[in-house]
């Protein structure tokens, strides 16, 4: 009998709780989608049967932001979905919740306009109760527009503004009396910890309780705080009276937790606050849960950051919400993985930039012990309009209220490099513009401090301190963030430490964080003479080692967030991978670059050993005369020494410097098995190597990039490209000319987007004025592939002007012209790359040649107009 009673009680309790508690689920699947503004698209009767079927998360720019045609679609588009709502929705409050859509959304429910939201990165919620048909079919029609709007930040930025509903959409059904979800998209419960010590934590809970019914109600608001161990730590409850159709604010101050288990980087203890709204008859009307972390922290201008009384240097990354082929349309688990990557790298800091991100990102920071800074996307510039300011203020409100409860968040930021290119040349006008920016900054600063006095504020500047000082921005935030690229955008890498010291001297009362630093790396590129702008794995390593070392030496640098965790789309960029910014320590597909392995090695406290250049499985290089080719290979380890063997032969034992040991590895033709040993750790890497050499019996191919000191791994073909060398008898190489590694305003490897190829680096350098290319290959039949792209930007401009002046008639501009002969036979006469394929477009001409009488192979270039050029050559032996 007793037994049965217990079961009965339990059932009653469960039904009471589940009958009324809120229901929330995603409605992501199978929406109808079309670009443009079809007639009456908001009307249930409109015919969408010909529209595409898509799933949310979705963007309409995944393809056009990465193709050869400049620009991407920015304008209106529509999503529609029919969904049957439960009959009991009649007695409920119904909301449609968006985690983010770029950038203006208008919602129509069953033909009724239900609301609008501006801004592409924050969450928003529409109350749709009035418009739904409970127990019947409902049509949701959502117009999303990503057109440029001068009143909505960001105006411009180095990233692609993917349009679409690119984060989850959910339906939320609640009782008439419920925790309000409509306060700037916040959870409706605000947790703060006015005082935390090792002995005691004081917790304050502010709850917004909505009564959407027609009668006043009296309810109990209960907070149950559950500890990291799953046991109840404490609870509090209050009675509240809420008038019909209103939202009451319920403030509970005096909650304390004795001997709190602190939220820390190494031990991110999380409490949960379960908030229940209980009716007088005991029915649970609503229940929500929020994360609570008990910690205290501070930033000091000299000593940096400290958490729970312990100094900690913040080291981590920034992050963009992109993935290969998907743009921003990522499912939760891909956001989750990214935060894990930071943790696994040994990072303890995430600058969530340049905009608030998926809720999962914040949850993961809480869970993994990663300190976070979150910011709104006021990037590059502001518009001097009231609307721009209002939109920005609303964005910071949304940001702060939405992520308020995450213990990981310790910094709110609101501007990034807003004086990158001040739009005016006129001095008076510039002053006015600076004033406008200062006003925006002061307003945002004030708004944040009022919203949340418990955290720090930050603005990110770039390497033009005078400008920010002139606009008086440097004084406004509590923390100055600096985005620094000495050694990348500026030549001298040591400028980095100089500016750090200068800033600290100039702003002794300001906390400094290096909010960005980075070098682009395309892991297909390698160089043994790494230099600024070469996009090689090796330069990435040189750059990052330098920066980390300099920051470690300076306790006044409170933290750093390297740019960037991952490569990301930036549509106007040319670079080595067009439309992509490659500064990620991981790729768009999250391939780990050497820079990531380096950080992981030096930041981890557990033993690490990994052979670098892991991805470079197809190597090649010139024979050094011994039947081998010696090339450096980095091994990353935090152990005192490391030994490397190759194919069983011991290469040596080294002490790593700053986590890196460089070994000179004599590669043999074929497979090379590298084994590294350090303490109890072993790492193995098998590398395929092709000796590039004209030794008669073995010659099969030679792939050389002219004008280039780099190696390039064409992964799609498994083809290894090697740098040029001058010709010497018995070997191969160029005769005459000069290496063109910089062109126009571009630099090595980033001159321009080479159309018609994915192997841009093969075409982005050339030998200008080349006389011949010679290879002393044995007799045989060969295919000689000549690779060209016209890189002359000045000539391109000339050509354009010429065409424009030609009265509309398309006249051929040819510029550079030359003859090409192979082994004395003229194969191309009066040849012009531009006339053949245009500017910055790849072309490959394959020529069949029979080499006889031991004469070897010789390609000669005969100058006619301008200088002859060659970008790359591939010599392949048919038989
Ligand atoms: C910056 C910007 C960031 C860019 C980065 C770069 O300073 O804040 O948005 O992507 O530089 O790679 O140039
Ligand atoms: Ca999500």
PDB file of N, CA and C and ligand atoms in Angstrom, residues 99 168 332 358-360, ligand 2:
ATOM      1  N   UNK A  99      17.758  32.048 -33.313  1.00  0.00           N
ATOM      2  CA  UNK A  99      19.092  32.201 -32.694  1.00  0.00           C
ATOM      3  C   UNK A  99      19.959  33.175 -33.477  1.00  0.00           C
ATOM      4  N   UNK A 168      19.530  28.101 -35.620  1.00  0.00           N
ATOM      5  CA  UNK A 168      18.271  27.396 -35.342  1.00  0.00           C
ATOM      6  C   UNK A 168      17.062  28.312 -35.172  1.00  0.00           C
ATOM      7  N   UNK A 332      24.760  22.875 -34.479  1.00  0.00           N
ATOM      8  CA  UNK A 332      25.329  23.069 -33.136  1.00  0.00           C
ATOM      9  C   UNK A 332      26.668  22.359 -32.945  1.00  0.00           C
ATOM     10  N   UNK A 358      26.568  31.585 -31.796  1.00  0.00           N
ATOM     11  CA  UNK A 358      25.570  30.583 -31.420  1.00  0.00           C
ATOM     12  C   UNK A 358      25.597  30.327 -29.901  1.00  0.00           C
ATOM     13  N   UNK A 359      24.422  30.123 -29.297  1.00  0.00           N
ATOM     14  CA  UNK A 359      24.375  29.856 -27.852  1.00  0.00           C
ATOM     15  C   UNK A 359      25.297  28.712 -27.422  1.00  0.00           C
ATOM     16  N   UNK A 360      25.465  27.749 -28.298  1.00  0.00           N
ATOM     17  CA  UNK A 360      26.317  26.599 -27.972  1.00  0.00           C
ATOM     18  C   UNK A 360      27.764  27.037 -27.686  1.00  0.00           C
TER      19      UNK A 360
HETATM   20 CA1  LIG B   2      22.346  26.563 -32.554  1.00  0.00          CA
END
